[in-house]
Amino acid sequence: MDVADKESIRKAVQVVDQNEGKLNILVNNAGIAGPYFPYISDEDAPEHSRMGDFLFEESSFEAWIKVLQTNTVAPFFVTTGFLSLLQRGVHSGTDETASVINISSAAASMMLTMNNFAYPVSKAGIDHLSKSMATQFAVCKIPVRVNCIEPGLFPSEVMGSKEELSKLTRNPMPGAFHPAPMLRPGKNEEISTAALFLASPAGGFTNGIVLRVDGGLALVNP
């Protein structure tokens, strides 16, 4: 499924509808990093002293739109597209709920850009979208909980391998002031069990929260 294409989402909904007739858990996990500009934090870079000029010329509306479209807007369309199936996954007359989990980033809680303006802005957007959806669904008596996870550095297609991140996490990341206090990347079970909590009956009384799982990265970087 292409999360940034309505027709692709519509077809995915049809497949799940035909095969299962309902949905209990939806995880919006697709994301892209967007363009980095290392000279933002590198005071020795010749571009640093003329940062505004270079950012203006090297940035594009198209690049910003692509990041926001994938990281912030797509979860809205995927969630609303599957909402009827999520409602159908709940037994009427019970206190059950379906669960939507949006994957954000610790960057959403940090004011530092980490040499990338678009990415943290897009992730702050999905944090707010999650709370807005949770609130509106509750007001409309739709039995679908919406929560959000803010991961730190975990091995992934976007962030790199465990070996690459193990080296990176011992020092401040480019654009950061301090490394995460744990001085290591997150483990698979540390992110998966957070999602399991939110999706399972254990998290049945949890709605509209942003759960940061970042080893303290955002605590030591404003």
PDB file of N, CA, C and O in Angstrom, residues 5-60:
ATOM      1  N   ASP A   5      -1.283   7.684  -1.248  1.00  0.00           N
ATOM      2  CA  ASP A   5      -2.161   7.609  -2.418  1.00  0.00           C
ATOM      3  C   ASP A   5      -3.529   7.077  -1.982  1.00  0.00           C
ATOM      4  O   ASP A   5      -3.635   5.949  -1.506  1.00  0.00           O
ATOM      5  N   LYS A   6      -4.569   7.886  -2.157  1.00  0.00           N
ATOM      6  CA  LYS A   6      -5.897   7.509  -1.671  1.00  0.00           C
ATOM      7  C   LYS A   6      -6.421   6.243  -2.333  1.00  0.00           C
ATOM      8  O   LYS A   6      -7.058   5.408  -1.690  1.00  0.00           O
ATOM      9  N   GLU A   7      -6.161   6.079  -3.624  1.00  0.00           N
ATOM     10  CA  GLU A   7      -6.661   4.906  -4.318  1.00  0.00           C
ATOM     11  C   GLU A   7      -5.984   3.647  -3.798  1.00  0.00           C
ATOM     12  O   GLU A   7      -6.620   2.595  -3.654  1.00  0.00           O
ATOM     13  N   SER A   8      -4.694   3.743  -3.502  1.00  0.00           N
ATOM     14  CA  SER A   8      -3.965   2.605  -2.933  1.00  0.00           C
ATOM     15  C   SER A   8      -4.520   2.256  -1.551  1.00  0.00           C
ATOM     16  O   SER A   8      -4.690   1.079  -1.223  1.00  0.00           O
ATOM     17  N   ILE A   9      -4.806   3.266  -0.743  1.00  0.00           N
ATOM     18  CA  ILE A   9      -5.399   3.025   0.579  1.00  0.00           C
ATOM     19  C   ILE A   9      -6.764   2.374   0.428  1.00  0.00           C
ATOM     20  O   ILE A   9      -7.103   1.414   1.121  1.00  0.00           O
ATOM     21  N   ARG A  10      -7.559   2.889  -0.511  1.00  0.00           N
ATOM     22  CA  ARG A  10      -8.905   2.351  -0.736  1.00  0.00           C
ATOM     23  C   ARG A  10      -8.851   0.870  -1.114  1.00  0.00           C
ATOM     24  O   ARG A  10      -9.640   0.053  -0.627  1.00  0.00           O
ATOM     25  N   LYS A  11      -7.903   0.508  -1.957  1.00  0.00           N
ATOM     26  CA  LYS A  11      -7.764  -0.895  -2.360  1.00  0.00           C
ATOM     27  C   LYS A  11      -7.343  -1.763  -1.176  1.00  0.00           C
ATOM     28  O   LYS A  11      -7.802  -2.901  -1.042  1.00  0.00           O
ATOM     29  N   ALA A  12      -6.447  -1.243  -0.329  1.00  0.00           N
ATOM     30  CA  ALA A  12      -6.020  -2.000   0.851  1.00  0.00           C
ATOM     31  C   ALA A  12      -7.193  -2.225   1.794  1.00  0.00           C
ATOM     32  O   ALA A  12      -7.342  -3.311   2.376  1.00  0.00           O
ATOM     33  N   VAL A  13      -8.029  -1.218   1.962  1.00  0.00           N
ATOM     34  CA  VAL A  13      -9.223  -1.362   2.800  1.00  0.00           C
ATOM     35  C   VAL A  13     -10.126  -2.451   2.238  1.00  0.00           C
ATOM     36  O   VAL A  13     -10.654  -3.290   2.979  1.00  0.00           O
ATOM     37  N   GLN A  14     -10.287  -2.478   0.929  1.00  0.00           N
ATOM     38  CA  GLN A  14     -11.130  -3.493   0.292  1.00  0.00           C
ATOM     39  C   GLN A  14     -10.581  -4.895   0.515  1.00  0.00           C
ATOM     40  O   GLN A  14     -11.333  -5.841   0.763  1.00  0.00           O
ATOM     41  N   VAL A  15      -9.257  -5.047   0.448  1.00  0.00           N
ATOM     42  CA  VAL A  15      -8.630  -6.356   0.660  1.00  0.00           C
ATOM     43  C   VAL A  15      -8.892  -6.850   2.085  1.00  0.00           C
ATOM     44  O   VAL A  15      -9.281  -8.001   2.309  1.00  0.00           O
ATOM     45  N   VAL A  16      -8.684  -5.972   3.069  1.00  0.00           N
ATOM     46  CA  VAL A  16      -8.917  -6.362   4.456  1.00  0.00           C
ATOM     47  C   VAL A  16     -10.402  -6.646   4.685  1.00  0.00           C
ATOM     48  O   VAL A  16     -10.770  -7.601   5.383  1.00  0.00           O
ATOM     49  N   ASP A  17     -11.235  -5.826   4.084  1.00  0.00           N
ATOM     50  CA  ASP A  17     -12.685  -6.030   4.227  1.00  0.00           C
ATOM     51  C   ASP A  17     -13.101  -7.386   3.674  1.00  0.00           C
ATOM     52  O   ASP A  17     -13.849  -8.136   4.300  1.00  0.00           O
ATOM     53  N   GLN A  18     -12.595  -7.739   2.490  1.00  0.00           N
ATOM     54  CA  GLN A  18     -12.965  -9.005   1.855  1.00  0.00           C
ATOM     55  C   GLN A  18     -12.403 -10.204   2.619  1.00  0.00           C
ATOM     56  O   GLN A  18     -13.053 -11.242   2.731  1.00  0.00           O
ATOM     57  N   ASN A  19     -11.188 -10.077   3.149  1.00  0.00           N
ATOM     58  CA  ASN A  19     -10.538 -11.208   3.815  1.00  0.00           C
ATOM     59  C   ASN A  19     -10.941 -11.367   5.275  1.00  0.00           C
ATOM     60  O   ASN A  19     -11.040 -12.494   5.784  1.00  0.00           O
ATOM     61  N   GLU A  20     -11.147 -10.241   5.966  1.00  0.00           N
ATOM     62  CA  GLU A  20     -11.392 -10.299   7.407  1.00  0.00           C
ATOM     63  C   GLU A  20     -12.733  -9.693   7.807  1.00  0.00           C
ATOM     64  O   GLU A  20     -13.324 -10.101   8.806  1.00  0.00           O
ATOM     65  N   GLY A  21     -13.162  -8.687   7.086  1.00  0.00           N
ATOM     66  CA  GLY A  21     -14.417  -8.028   7.413  1.00  0.00           C
ATOM     67  C   GLY A  21     -14.340  -7.069   8.581  1.00  0.00           C
ATOM     68  O   GLY A  21     -15.333  -6.444   8.961  1.00  0.00           O
ATOM     69  N   LYS A  22     -13.147  -6.924   9.158  1.00  0.00           N
ATOM     70  CA  LYS A  22     -12.973  -6.042  10.306  1.00  0.00           C
ATOM     71  C   LYS A  22     -11.473  -5.807  10.511  1.00  0.00           C
ATOM     72  O   LYS A  22     -10.628  -6.444   9.861  1.00  0.00           O
ATOM     73  N   LEU A  23     -11.165  -4.892  11.428  1.00  0.00           N
ATOM     74  CA  LEU A  23      -9.775  -4.623  11.789  1.00  0.00           C
ATOM     75  C   LEU A  23      -9.744  -4.264  13.264  1.00  0.00           C
ATOM     76  O   LEU A  23     -10.604  -3.528  13.744  1.00  0.00           O
ATOM     77  N   ASN A  24      -8.770  -4.793  13.993  1.00  0.00           N
ATOM     78  CA  ASN A  24      -8.648  -4.516  15.423  1.00  0.00           C
ATOM     79  C   ASN A  24      -7.521  -3.540  15.753  1.00  0.00           C
ATOM     80  O   ASN A  24      -7.620  -2.764  16.705  1.00  0.00           O
ATOM     81  N   ILE A  25      -6.438  -3.615  14.992  1.00  0.00           N
ATOM     82  CA  ILE A  25      -5.251  -2.816  15.295  1.00  0.00           C
ATOM     83  C   ILE A  25      -4.712  -2.224  13.997  1.00  0.00           C
ATOM     84  O   ILE A  25      -4.562  -2.929  12.996  1.00  0.00           O
ATOM     85  N   LEU A  26      -4.423  -0.933  14.027  1.00  0.00           N
ATOM     86  CA  LEU A  26      -3.808  -0.250  12.895  1.00  0.00           C
ATOM     87  C   LEU A  26      -2.571   0.485  13.388  1.00  0.00           C
ATOM     88  O   LEU A  26      -2.649   1.272  14.336  1.00  0.00           O
ATOM     89  N   VAL A  27      -1.430   0.213  12.777  1.00  0.00           N
ATOM     90  CA  VAL A  27      -0.192   0.917  13.122  1.00  0.00           C
ATOM     91  C   VAL A  27       0.253   1.730  11.915  1.00  0.00           C
ATOM     92  O   VAL A  27       0.533   1.172  10.849  1.00  0.00           O
ATOM     93  N   ASN A  28       0.316   3.037  12.084  1.00  0.00           N
ATOM     94  CA  ASN A  28       0.821   3.932  11.036  1.00  0.00           C
ATOM     95  C   ASN A  28       2.320   4.119  11.256  1.00  0.00           C
ATOM     96  O   ASN A  28       2.741   4.902  12.111  1.00  0.00           O
ATOM     97  N   ASN A  29       3.106   3.371  10.479  1.00  0.00           N
ATOM     98  CA  ASN A  29       4.547   3.287  10.736  1.00  0.00           C
ATOM     99  C   ASN A  29       5.400   3.833   9.599  1.00  0.00           C
ATOM    100  O   ASN A  29       6.606   3.968   9.744  1.00  0.00           O
ATOM    101  N   ALA A  30       4.796   4.146   8.453  1.00  0.00           N
ATOM    102  CA  ALA A  30       5.586   4.635   7.319  1.00  0.00           C
ATOM    103  C   ALA A  30       6.139   6.022   7.621  1.00  0.00           C
ATOM    104  O   ALA A  30       5.467   6.858   8.234  1.00  0.00           O
ATOM    105  N   GLY A  31       7.369   6.264   7.210  1.00  0.00           N
ATOM    106  CA  GLY A  31       7.953   7.581   7.427  1.00  0.00           C
ATOM    107  C   GLY A  31       9.202   7.782   6.595  1.00  0.00           C
ATOM    108  O   GLY A  31       9.874   6.819   6.216  1.00  0.00           O
ATOM    109  N   ILE A  32       9.497   9.039   6.288  1.00  0.00           N
ATOM    110  CA  ILE A  32      10.726   9.384   5.565  1.00  0.00           C
ATOM    111  C   ILE A  32      11.420  10.518   6.307  1.00  0.00           C
ATOM    112  O   ILE A  32      10.782  11.281   7.038  1.00  0.00           O
ATOM    113  N   ALA A  33      12.722  10.625   6.120  1.00  0.00           N
ATOM    114  CA  ALA A  33      13.511  11.602   6.875  1.00  0.00           C
ATOM    115  C   ALA A  33      13.518  12.974   6.216  1.00  0.00           C
ATOM    116  O   ALA A  33      13.525  14.005   6.898  1.00  0.00           O
ATOM    117  N   GLY A  34      13.545  13.015   4.885  1.00  0.00           N
ATOM    118  CA  GLY A  34      13.657  14.301   4.218  1.00  0.00           C
ATOM    119  C   GLY A  34      15.093  14.790   4.168  1.00  0.00           C
ATOM    120  O   GLY A  34      16.018  14.118   4.629  1.00  0.00           O
ATOM    121  N   PRO A  35      15.310  15.987   3.632  1.00  0.00           N
ATOM    122  CA  PRO A  35      16.676  16.480   3.406  1.00  0.00           C
ATOM    123  C   PRO A  35      17.377  16.946   4.673  1.00  0.00           C
ATOM    124  O   PRO A  35      16.772  17.588   5.530  1.00  0.00           O
ATOM    125  N   TYR A  36      18.655  16.575   4.789  1.00  0.00           N
ATOM    126  CA  TYR A  36      19.515  17.036   5.879  1.00  0.00           C
ATOM    127  C   TYR A  36      20.462  18.109   5.346  1.00  0.00           C
ATOM    128  O   TYR A  36      20.901  18.065   4.195  1.00  0.00           O
ATOM    129  N   PHE A  37      20.789  19.041   6.230  1.00  0.00           N
ATOM    130  CA  PHE A  37      21.733  20.106   5.888  1.00  0.00           C
ATOM    131  C   PHE A  37      22.787  20.170   6.988  1.00  0.00           C
ATOM    132  O   PHE A  37      22.614  20.891   7.989  1.00  0.00           O
ATOM    133  N   PRO A  38      23.886  19.403   6.853  1.00  0.00           N
ATOM    134  CA  PRO A  38      24.881  19.282   7.929  1.00  0.00           C
ATOM    135  C   PRO A  38      25.472  20.615   8.376  1.00  0.00           C
ATOM    136  O   PRO A  38      25.895  20.743   9.538  1.00  0.00           O
ATOM    137  N   TYR A  39      25.494  21.608   7.496  1.00  0.00           N
ATOM    138  CA  TYR A  39      26.127  22.881   7.842  1.00  0.00           C
ATOM    139  C   TYR A  39      25.310  23.679   8.868  1.00  0.00           C
ATOM    140  O   TYR A  39      25.793  24.670   9.412  1.00  0.00           O
ATOM    141  N   ILE A  40      24.095  23.256   9.174  1.00  0.00           N
ATOM    142  CA  ILE A  40      23.323  23.955  10.201  1.00  0.00           C
ATOM    143  C   ILE A  40      24.064  23.926  11.536  1.00  0.00           C
ATOM    144  O   ILE A  40      24.163  24.948  12.237  1.00  0.00           O
ATOM    145  N   SER A  41      24.610  22.778  11.892  1.00  0.00           N
ATOM    146  CA  SER A  41      25.295  22.652  13.183  1.00  0.00           C
ATOM    147  C   SER A  41      26.817  22.674  13.070  1.00  0.00           C
ATOM    148  O   SER A  41      27.500  22.718  14.092  1.00  0.00           O
ATOM    149  N   ASP A  42      27.324  22.621  11.858  1.00  0.00           N
ATOM    150  CA  ASP A  42      28.777  22.593  11.652  1.00  0.00           C
ATOM    151  C   ASP A  42      29.300  24.014  11.462  1.00  0.00           C
ATOM    152  O   ASP A  42      29.221  24.590  10.373  1.00  0.00           O
ATOM    153  N   GLU A  43      29.824  24.581  12.539  1.00  0.00           N
ATOM    154  CA  GLU A  43      30.284  25.973  12.481  1.00  0.00           C
ATOM    155  C   GLU A  43      31.484  26.153  11.571  1.00  0.00           C
ATOM    156  O   GLU A  43      31.797  27.280  11.172  1.00  0.00           O
ATOM    157  N   ASP A  44      32.192  25.068  11.257  1.00  0.00           N
ATOM    158  CA  ASP A  44      33.354  25.168  10.378  1.00  0.00           C
ATOM    159  C   ASP A  44      32.974  25.084   8.893  1.00  0.00           C
ATOM    160  O   ASP A  44      33.814  25.350   8.028  1.00  0.00           O
ATOM    161  N   ALA A  45      31.764  24.719   8.616  1.00  0.00           N
ATOM    162  CA  ALA A  45      31.328  24.610   7.221  1.00  0.00           C
ATOM    163  C   ALA A  45      31.217  26.005   6.607  1.00  0.00           C
ATOM    164  O   ALA A  45      30.709  26.934   7.253  1.00  0.00           O
ATOM    165  N   PRO A  46      31.684  26.181   5.375  1.00  0.00           N
ATOM    166  CA  PRO A  46      31.612  27.519   4.759  1.00  0.00           C
ATOM    167  C   PRO A  46      30.179  28.023   4.601  1.00  0.00           C
ATOM    168  O   PRO A  46      29.946  29.234   4.586  1.00  0.00           O
ATOM    169  N   GLU A  47      29.214  27.086   4.521  1.00  0.00           N
ATOM    170  CA  GLU A  47      27.821  27.509   4.353  1.00  0.00           C
ATOM    171  C   GLU A  47      27.209  28.039   5.652  1.00  0.00           C
ATOM    172  O   GLU A  47      26.164  28.713   5.630  1.00  0.00           O
ATOM    173  N   HIS A  48      27.839  27.706   6.800  1.00  0.00           N
ATOM    174  CA  HIS A  48      27.224  28.020   8.096  1.00  0.00           C
ATOM    175  C   HIS A  48      26.998  29.513   8.283  1.00  0.00           C
ATOM    176  O   HIS A  48      25.957  29.933   8.814  1.00  0.00           O
ATOM    177  N   SER A  49      27.956  30.328   7.866  1.00  0.00           N
ATOM    178  CA  SER A  49      27.847  31.771   8.080  1.00  0.00           C
ATOM    179  C   SER A  49      26.779  32.407   7.190  1.00  0.00           C
ATOM    180  O   SER A  49      26.341  33.526   7.457  1.00  0.00           O
ATOM    181  N   ARG A  50      26.388  31.701   6.140  1.00  0.00           N
ATOM    182  CA  ARG A  50      25.321  32.180   5.255  1.00  0.00           C
ATOM    183  C   ARG A  50      24.198  31.147   5.200  1.00  0.00           C
ATOM    184  O   ARG A  50      23.642  30.849   4.158  1.00  0.00           O
ATOM    185  N   MET A  51      23.868  30.631   6.384  1.00  0.00           N
ATOM    186  CA  MET A  51      22.920  29.518   6.469  1.00  0.00           C
ATOM    187  C   MET A  51      21.589  29.836   5.796  1.00  0.00           C
ATOM    188  O   MET A  51      21.029  29.009   5.076  1.00  0.00           O
ATOM    189  N   GLY A  52      21.070  31.019   6.045  1.00  0.00           N
ATOM    190  CA  GLY A  52      19.773  31.374   5.480  1.00  0.00           C
ATOM    191  C   GLY A  52      19.768  31.307   3.967  1.00  0.00           C
ATOM    192  O   GLY A  52      18.836  30.772   3.352  1.00  0.00           O
ATOM    193  N   ASP A  53      20.814  31.841   3.354  1.00  0.00           N
ATOM    194  CA  ASP A  53      20.899  31.832   1.892  1.00  0.00           C
ATOM    195  C   ASP A  53      20.906  30.406   1.350  1.00  0.00           C
ATOM    196  O   ASP A  53      20.192  30.086   0.392  1.00  0.00           O
ATOM    197  N   PHE A  54      21.719  29.556   1.972  1.00  0.00           N
ATOM    198  CA  PHE A  54      21.847  28.180   1.481  1.00  0.00           C
ATOM    199  C   PHE A  54      20.572  27.374   1.746  1.00  0.00           C
ATOM    200  O   PHE A  54      20.135  26.595   0.893  1.00  0.00           O
ATOM    201  N   LEU A  55      19.973  27.552   2.926  1.00  0.00           N
ATOM    202  CA  LEU A  55      18.734  26.826   3.215  1.00  0.00           C
ATOM    203  C   LEU A  55      17.628  27.244   2.248  1.00  0.00           C
ATOM    204  O   LEU A  55      16.840  26.405   1.785  1.00  0.00           O
ATOM    205  N   PHE A  56      17.573  28.519   1.954  1.00  0.00           N
ATOM    206  CA  PHE A  56      16.539  29.002   1.032  1.00  0.00           C
ATOM    207  C   PHE A  56      16.728  28.402  -0.359  1.00  0.00           C
ATOM    208  O   PHE A  56      15.771  27.932  -0.984  1.00  0.00           O
ATOM    209  N   GLU A  57      17.958  28.388  -0.837  1.00  0.00           N
ATOM    210  CA  GLU A  57      18.213  27.905  -2.200  1.00  0.00           C
ATOM    211  C   GLU A  57      18.135  26.381  -2.298  1.00  0.00           C
ATOM    212  O   GLU A  57      17.668  25.841  -3.303  1.00  0.00           O
ATOM    213  N   GLU A  58      18.595  25.670  -1.267  1.00  0.00           N
ATOM    214  CA  GLU A  58      18.680  24.213  -1.357  1.00  0.00           C
ATOM    215  C   GLU A  58      17.410  23.502  -0.885  1.00  0.00           C
ATOM    216  O   GLU A  58      17.226  22.320  -1.169  1.00  0.00           O
ATOM    217  N   SER A  59      16.543  24.199  -0.180  1.00  0.00           N
ATOM    218  CA  SER A  59      15.266  23.617   0.225  1.00  0.00           C
ATOM    219  C   SER A  59      14.247  23.807  -0.894  1.00  0.00           C
ATOM    220  O   SER A  59      14.405  24.657  -1.765  1.00  0.00           O
ATOM    221  N   SER A  60      13.199  22.991  -0.852  1.00  0.00           N
ATOM    222  CA  SER A  60      12.146  23.134  -1.868  1.00  0.00           C
ATOM    223  C   SER A  60      10.795  22.850  -1.235  1.00  0.00           C
ATOM    224  O   SER A  60      10.683  22.086  -0.268  1.00  0.00           O
TER     225      SER A  60
END
